[in-house]
Amino acid sequence: MEETRDWTTDVLDCIQHIESDVFTLQEVYKFEGKLSNLYPNNKNIKAKIR
């Protein structure tokens, strides 16, 4: 069975890798490359993170 990617789950996974309970949008933007690899057709990664 093929795994279905879920944008929200993938972004939350990135946030869980931030080692603080409080984080900035800039810290989440650091995962733009990872999310771009997961979603190569999405050309608006930063906008969608917001």
PDB file of N, CA, C and O in Angstrom:
ATOM      1  N   MET A   1       0.847  -1.188   0.000  1.00  0.00           N
ATOM      2  CA  MET A   1       0.000   0.000   0.000  1.00  0.00           C
ATOM      3  C   MET A   1       0.882   1.237   0.000  1.00  0.00           C
ATOM      4  O   MET A   1       1.824   1.353   0.768  1.00  0.00           O
ATOM      5  N   GLU A   2       0.572   2.187  -0.867  1.00  0.00           N
ATOM      6  CA  GLU A   2       1.368   3.396  -1.005  1.00  0.00           C
ATOM      7  C   GLU A   2       1.061   4.368   0.127  1.00  0.00           C
ATOM      8  O   GLU A   2      -0.092   4.594   0.487  1.00  0.00           O
ATOM      9  N   GLU A   3       2.119   4.956   0.690  1.00  0.00           N
ATOM     10  CA  GLU A   3       1.950   5.940   1.756  1.00  0.00           C
ATOM     11  C   GLU A   3       1.515   7.269   1.151  1.00  0.00           C
ATOM     12  O   GLU A   3       2.066   7.718   0.153  1.00  0.00           O
ATOM     13  N   THR A   4       0.514   7.882   1.724  1.00  0.00           N
ATOM     14  CA  THR A   4       0.037   9.175   1.261  1.00  0.00           C
ATOM     15  C   THR A   4       0.656  10.265   2.115  1.00  0.00           C
ATOM     16  O   THR A   4       0.599  10.208   3.340  1.00  0.00           O
ATOM     17  N   ARG A   5       1.256  11.247   1.479  1.00  0.00           N
ATOM     18  CA  ARG A   5       1.869  12.369   2.182  1.00  0.00           C
ATOM     19  C   ARG A   5       0.762  13.322   2.628  1.00  0.00           C
ATOM     20  O   ARG A   5      -0.218  13.536   1.924  1.00  0.00           O
ATOM     21  N   ASP A   6       0.952  13.919   3.769  1.00  0.00           N
ATOM     22  CA  ASP A   6       0.009  14.896   4.292  1.00  0.00           C
ATOM     23  C   ASP A   6       0.800  16.130   4.703  1.00  0.00           C
ATOM     24  O   ASP A   6       1.666  16.058   5.567  1.00  0.00           O
ATOM     25  N   TRP A   7       0.514  17.262   4.052  1.00  0.00           N
ATOM     26  CA  TRP A   7       1.261  18.499   4.273  1.00  0.00           C
ATOM     27  C   TRP A   7       1.294  18.888   5.756  1.00  0.00           C
ATOM     28  O   TRP A   7       2.363  19.150   6.315  1.00  0.00           O
ATOM     29  N   THR A   8       0.157  18.930   6.396  1.00  0.00           N
ATOM     30  CA  THR A   8       0.090  19.359   7.789  1.00  0.00           C
ATOM     31  C   THR A   8       0.924  18.457   8.688  1.00  0.00           C
ATOM     32  O   THR A   8       1.686  18.945   9.538  1.00  0.00           O
ATOM     33  N   THR A   9       0.829  17.173   8.488  1.00  0.00           N
ATOM     34  CA  THR A   9       1.604  16.231   9.281  1.00  0.00           C
ATOM     35  C   THR A   9       3.100  16.427   9.055  1.00  0.00           C
ATOM     36  O   THR A   9       3.888  16.397  10.001  1.00  0.00           O
ATOM     37  N   ASP A  10       3.499  16.670   7.815  1.00  0.00           N
ATOM     38  CA  ASP A  10       4.917  16.867   7.511  1.00  0.00           C
ATOM     39  C   ASP A  10       5.441  18.163   8.136  1.00  0.00           C
ATOM     40  O   ASP A  10       6.562  18.202   8.647  1.00  0.00           O
ATOM     41  N   VAL A  11       4.649  19.229   8.120  1.00  0.00           N
ATOM     42  CA  VAL A  11       5.072  20.485   8.750  1.00  0.00           C
ATOM     43  C   VAL A  11       5.151  20.297  10.268  1.00  0.00           C
ATOM     44  O   VAL A  11       6.113  20.743  10.909  1.00  0.00           O
ATOM     45  N   LEU A  12       4.182  19.635  10.851  1.00  0.00           N
ATOM     46  CA  LEU A  12       4.225  19.375  12.299  1.00  0.00           C
ATOM     47  C   LEU A  12       5.433  18.520  12.667  1.00  0.00           C
ATOM     48  O   LEU A  12       6.055  18.744  13.715  1.00  0.00           O
ATOM     49  N   ASP A  13       5.798  17.585  11.814  1.00  0.00           N
ATOM     50  CA  ASP A  13       6.992  16.779  12.048  1.00  0.00           C
ATOM     51  C   ASP A  13       8.230  17.667  12.070  1.00  0.00           C
ATOM     52  O   ASP A  13       9.114  17.496  12.919  1.00  0.00           O
ATOM     53  N   CYS A  14       8.303  18.632  11.173  1.00  0.00           N
ATOM     54  CA  CYS A  14       9.425  19.574  11.160  1.00  0.00           C
ATOM     55  C   CYS A  14       9.461  20.370  12.461  1.00  0.00           C
ATOM     56  O   CYS A  14      10.525  20.534  13.078  1.00  0.00           O
ATOM     57  N   ILE A  15       8.316  20.843  12.895  1.00  0.00           N
ATOM     58  CA  ILE A  15       8.234  21.634  14.123  1.00  0.00           C
ATOM     59  C   ILE A  15       8.686  20.813  15.324  1.00  0.00           C
ATOM     60  O   ILE A  15       9.369  21.326  16.219  1.00  0.00           O
ATOM     61  N   GLN A  16       8.362  19.548  15.336  1.00  0.00           N
ATOM     62  CA  GLN A  16       8.772  18.683  16.448  1.00  0.00           C
ATOM     63  C   GLN A  16      10.281  18.523  16.522  1.00  0.00           C
ATOM     64  O   GLN A  16      10.814  18.183  17.574  1.00  0.00           O
ATOM     65  N   HIS A  17      10.985  18.779  15.429  1.00  0.00           N
ATOM     66  CA  HIS A  17      12.442  18.694  15.425  1.00  0.00           C
ATOM     67  C   HIS A  17      13.096  19.959  15.971  1.00  0.00           C
ATOM     68  O   HIS A  17      14.310  19.988  16.158  1.00  0.00           O
ATOM     69  N   ILE A  18      12.318  20.992  16.218  1.00  0.00           N
ATOM     70  CA  ILE A  18      12.850  22.204  16.851  1.00  0.00           C
ATOM     71  C   ILE A  18      12.921  21.917  18.347  1.00  0.00           C
ATOM     72  O   ILE A  18      11.945  21.487  18.950  1.00  0.00           O
ATOM     73  N   GLU A  19      14.083  22.148  18.922  1.00  0.00           N
ATOM     74  CA  GLU A  19      14.328  21.722  20.303  1.00  0.00           C
ATOM     75  C   GLU A  19      13.850  22.732  21.345  1.00  0.00           C
ATOM     76  O   GLU A  19      14.458  22.879  22.402  1.00  0.00           O
ATOM     77  N   SER A  20      12.770  23.409  21.066  1.00  0.00           N
ATOM     78  CA  SER A  20      12.225  24.387  21.998  1.00  0.00           C
ATOM     79  C   SER A  20      10.703  24.375  21.891  1.00  0.00           C
ATOM     80  O   SER A  20      10.150  24.085  20.832  1.00  0.00           O
ATOM     81  N   ASP A  21      10.059  24.676  22.991  1.00  0.00           N
ATOM     82  CA  ASP A  21       8.599  24.768  22.968  1.00  0.00           C
ATOM     83  C   ASP A  21       8.134  26.047  22.286  1.00  0.00           C
ATOM     84  O   ASP A  21       7.003  26.133  21.819  1.00  0.00           O
ATOM     85  N   VAL A  22       9.016  27.041  22.240  1.00  0.00           N
ATOM     86  CA  VAL A  22       8.723  28.318  21.594  1.00  0.00           C
ATOM     87  C   VAL A  22       9.642  28.424  20.379  1.00  0.00           C
ATOM     88  O   VAL A  22      10.848  28.192  20.482  1.00  0.00           O
ATOM     89  N   PHE A  23       9.080  28.750  19.222  1.00  0.00           N
ATOM     90  CA  PHE A  23       9.881  28.828  18.008  1.00  0.00           C
ATOM     91  C   PHE A  23       9.361  29.955  17.135  1.00  0.00           C
ATOM     92  O   PHE A  23       8.248  30.442  17.318  1.00  0.00           O
ATOM     93  N   THR A  24      10.200  30.362  16.184  1.00  0.00           N
ATOM     94  CA  THR A  24       9.826  31.439  15.267  1.00  0.00           C
ATOM     95  C   THR A  24       9.496  30.860  13.893  1.00  0.00           C
ATOM     96  O   THR A  24       9.868  29.720  13.572  1.00  0.00           O
ATOM     97  N   LEU A  25       8.851  31.662  13.104  1.00  0.00           N
ATOM     98  CA  LEU A  25       8.543  31.270  11.729  1.00  0.00           C
ATOM     99  C   LEU A  25       9.840  31.039  10.961  1.00  0.00           C
ATOM    100  O   LEU A  25       9.931  30.118  10.141  1.00  0.00           O
ATOM    101  N   GLN A  26      10.870  31.831  11.246  1.00  0.00           N
ATOM    102  CA  GLN A  26      12.156  31.672  10.577  1.00  0.00           C
ATOM    103  C   GLN A  26      12.757  30.288  10.868  1.00  0.00           C
ATOM    104  O   GLN A  26      13.401  29.698  10.010  1.00  0.00           O
ATOM    105  N   GLU A  27      12.544  29.793  12.066  1.00  0.00           N
ATOM    106  CA  GLU A  27      13.039  28.449  12.400  1.00  0.00           C
ATOM    107  C   GLU A  27      12.316  27.378  11.582  1.00  0.00           C
ATOM    108  O   GLU A  27      12.932  26.405  11.157  1.00  0.00           O
ATOM    109  N   VAL A  28      11.041  27.569  11.373  1.00  0.00           N
ATOM    110  CA  VAL A  28      10.285  26.606  10.563  1.00  0.00           C
ATOM    111  C   VAL A  28      10.710  26.729   9.099  1.00  0.00           C
ATOM    112  O   VAL A  28      10.816  25.716   8.391  1.00  0.00           O
ATOM    113  N   TYR A  29      11.001  27.940   8.642  1.00  0.00           N
ATOM    114  CA  TYR A  29      11.462  28.138   7.264  1.00  0.00           C
ATOM    115  C   TYR A  29      12.744  27.362   6.981  1.00  0.00           C
ATOM    116  O   TYR A  29      13.029  27.041   5.831  1.00  0.00           O
ATOM    117  N   LYS A  30      13.521  27.038   7.997  1.00  0.00           N
ATOM    118  CA  LYS A  30      14.761  26.277   7.796  1.00  0.00           C
ATOM    119  C   LYS A  30      14.474  24.888   7.226  1.00  0.00           C
ATOM    120  O   LYS A  30      15.367  24.238   6.695  1.00  0.00           O
ATOM    121  N   PHE A  31      13.230  24.437   7.323  1.00  0.00           N
ATOM    122  CA  PHE A  31      12.839  23.141   6.785  1.00  0.00           C
ATOM    123  C   PHE A  31      12.301  23.246   5.363  1.00  0.00           C
ATOM    124  O   PHE A  31      11.789  22.271   4.818  1.00  0.00           O
ATOM    125  N   GLU A  32      12.424  24.422   4.764  1.00  0.00           N
ATOM    126  CA  GLU A  32      11.909  24.629   3.408  1.00  0.00           C
ATOM    127  C   GLU A  32      12.499  23.619   2.427  1.00  0.00           C
ATOM    128  O   GLU A  32      11.786  23.066   1.585  1.00  0.00           O
ATOM    129  N   GLY A  33      13.801  23.343   2.542  1.00  0.00           N
ATOM    130  CA  GLY A  33      14.444  22.387   1.643  1.00  0.00           C
ATOM    131  C   GLY A  33      13.867  20.986   1.776  1.00  0.00           C
ATOM    132  O   GLY A  33      13.601  20.308   0.783  1.00  0.00           O
ATOM    133  N   LYS A  34      13.670  20.553   3.008  1.00  0.00           N
ATOM    134  CA  LYS A  34      13.094  19.225   3.255  1.00  0.00           C
ATOM    135  C   LYS A  34      11.687  19.146   2.665  1.00  0.00           C
ATOM    136  O   LYS A  34      11.342  18.181   1.983  1.00  0.00           O
ATOM    137  N   LEU A  35      10.878  20.169   2.917  1.00  0.00           N
ATOM    138  CA  LEU A  35       9.508  20.168   2.409  1.00  0.00           C
ATOM    139  C   LEU A  35       9.481  20.274   0.886  1.00  0.00           C
ATOM    140  O   LEU A  35       8.627  19.679   0.235  1.00  0.00           O
ATOM    141  N   SER A  36      10.448  21.014   0.318  1.00  0.00           N
ATOM    142  CA  SER A  36      10.541  21.110  -1.142  1.00  0.00           C
ATOM    143  C   SER A  36      10.851  19.751  -1.757  1.00  0.00           C
ATOM    144  O   SER A  36      10.360  19.423  -2.836  1.00  0.00           O
ATOM    145  N   ASN A  37      11.679  18.957  -1.061  1.00  0.00           N
ATOM    146  CA  ASN A  37      11.986  17.615  -1.556  1.00  0.00           C
ATOM    147  C   ASN A  37      10.767  16.707  -1.481  1.00  0.00           C
ATOM    148  O   ASN A  37      10.558  15.860  -2.356  1.00  0.00           O
ATOM    149  N   LEU A  38       9.972  16.872  -0.428  1.00  0.00           N
ATOM    150  CA  LEU A  38       8.769  16.047  -0.277  1.00  0.00           C
ATOM    151  C   LEU A  38       7.667  16.455  -1.254  1.00  0.00           C
ATOM    152  O   LEU A  38       6.874  15.621  -1.690  1.00  0.00           O
ATOM    153  N   TYR A  39       7.629  17.752  -1.586  1.00  0.00           N
ATOM    154  CA  TYR A  39       6.574  18.297  -2.445  1.00  0.00           C
ATOM    155  C   TYR A  39       7.213  19.103  -3.586  1.00  0.00           C
ATOM    156  O   TYR A  39       7.133  20.340  -3.608  1.00  0.00           O
ATOM    157  N   PRO A  40       7.860  18.446  -4.525  1.00  0.00           N
ATOM    158  CA  PRO A  40       8.598  19.157  -5.577  1.00  0.00           C
ATOM    159  C   PRO A  40       7.724  20.026  -6.487  1.00  0.00           C
ATOM    160  O   PRO A  40       8.231  20.966  -7.096  1.00  0.00           O
ATOM    161  N   ASN A  41       6.452  19.759  -6.562  1.00  0.00           N
ATOM    162  CA  ASN A  41       5.568  20.572  -7.407  1.00  0.00           C
ATOM    163  C   ASN A  41       5.042  21.806  -6.691  1.00  0.00           C
ATOM    164  O   ASN A  41       4.397  22.651  -7.310  1.00  0.00           O
ATOM    165  N   ASN A  42       5.300  21.907  -5.395  1.00  0.00           N
ATOM    166  CA  ASN A  42       4.849  23.063  -4.623  1.00  0.00           C
ATOM    167  C   ASN A  42       5.909  24.153  -4.733  1.00  0.00           C
ATOM    168  O   ASN A  42       7.000  24.030  -4.191  1.00  0.00           O
ATOM    169  N   LYS A  43       5.595  25.223  -5.406  1.00  0.00           N
ATOM    170  CA  LYS A  43       6.545  26.328  -5.601  1.00  0.00           C
ATOM    171  C   LYS A  43       6.306  27.459  -4.610  1.00  0.00           C
ATOM    172  O   LYS A  43       6.893  28.527  -4.723  1.00  0.00           O
ATOM    173  N   ASN A  44       5.451  27.233  -3.622  1.00  0.00           N
ATOM    174  CA  ASN A  44       5.119  28.255  -2.627  1.00  0.00           C
ATOM    175  C   ASN A  44       5.258  27.705  -1.207  1.00  0.00           C
ATOM    176  O   ASN A  44       4.373  27.877  -0.366  1.00  0.00           O
ATOM    177  N   ILE A  45       6.378  27.062  -0.933  1.00  0.00           N
ATOM    178  CA  ILE A  45       6.578  26.408   0.358  1.00  0.00           C
ATOM    179  C   ILE A  45       6.433  27.405   1.513  1.00  0.00           C
ATOM    180  O   ILE A  45       5.677  27.173   2.458  1.00  0.00           O
ATOM    181  N   LYS A  46       7.171  28.531   1.450  1.00  0.00           N
ATOM    182  CA  LYS A  46       7.127  29.488   2.564  1.00  0.00           C
ATOM    183  C   LYS A  46       5.712  30.022   2.797  1.00  0.00           C
ATOM    184  O   LYS A  46       5.258  30.113   3.918  1.00  0.00           O
ATOM    185  N   ALA A  47       5.041  30.366   1.725  1.00  0.00           N
ATOM    186  CA  ALA A  47       3.680  30.889   1.861  1.00  0.00           C
ATOM    187  C   ALA A  47       2.751  29.846   2.481  1.00  0.00           C
ATOM    188  O   ALA A  47       1.895  30.170   3.298  1.00  0.00           O
ATOM    189  N   LYS A  48       2.958  28.608   2.115  1.00  0.00           N
ATOM    190  CA  LYS A  48       2.085  27.559   2.642  1.00  0.00           C
ATOM    191  C   LYS A  48       2.408  27.239   4.102  1.00  0.00           C
ATOM    192  O   LYS A  48       1.539  26.845   4.853  1.00  0.00           O
ATOM    193  N   ILE A  49       3.681  27.405   4.499  1.00  0.00           N
ATOM    194  CA  ILE A  49       4.044  27.210   5.908  1.00  0.00           C
ATOM    195  C   ILE A  49       3.305  28.226   6.773  1.00  0.00           C
ATOM    196  O   ILE A  49       2.795  27.901   7.835  1.00  0.00           O
ATOM    197  N   ARG A  50       3.229  29.453   6.299  1.00  0.00           N
ATOM    198  CA  ARG A  50       2.540  30.507   7.066  1.00  0.00           C
ATOM    199  C   ARG A  50       1.096  30.155   7.227  1.00  0.00           C
ATOM    200  O   ARG A  50       0.435  30.405   8.129  1.00  0.00           O
TER     201      ARG A  50
END
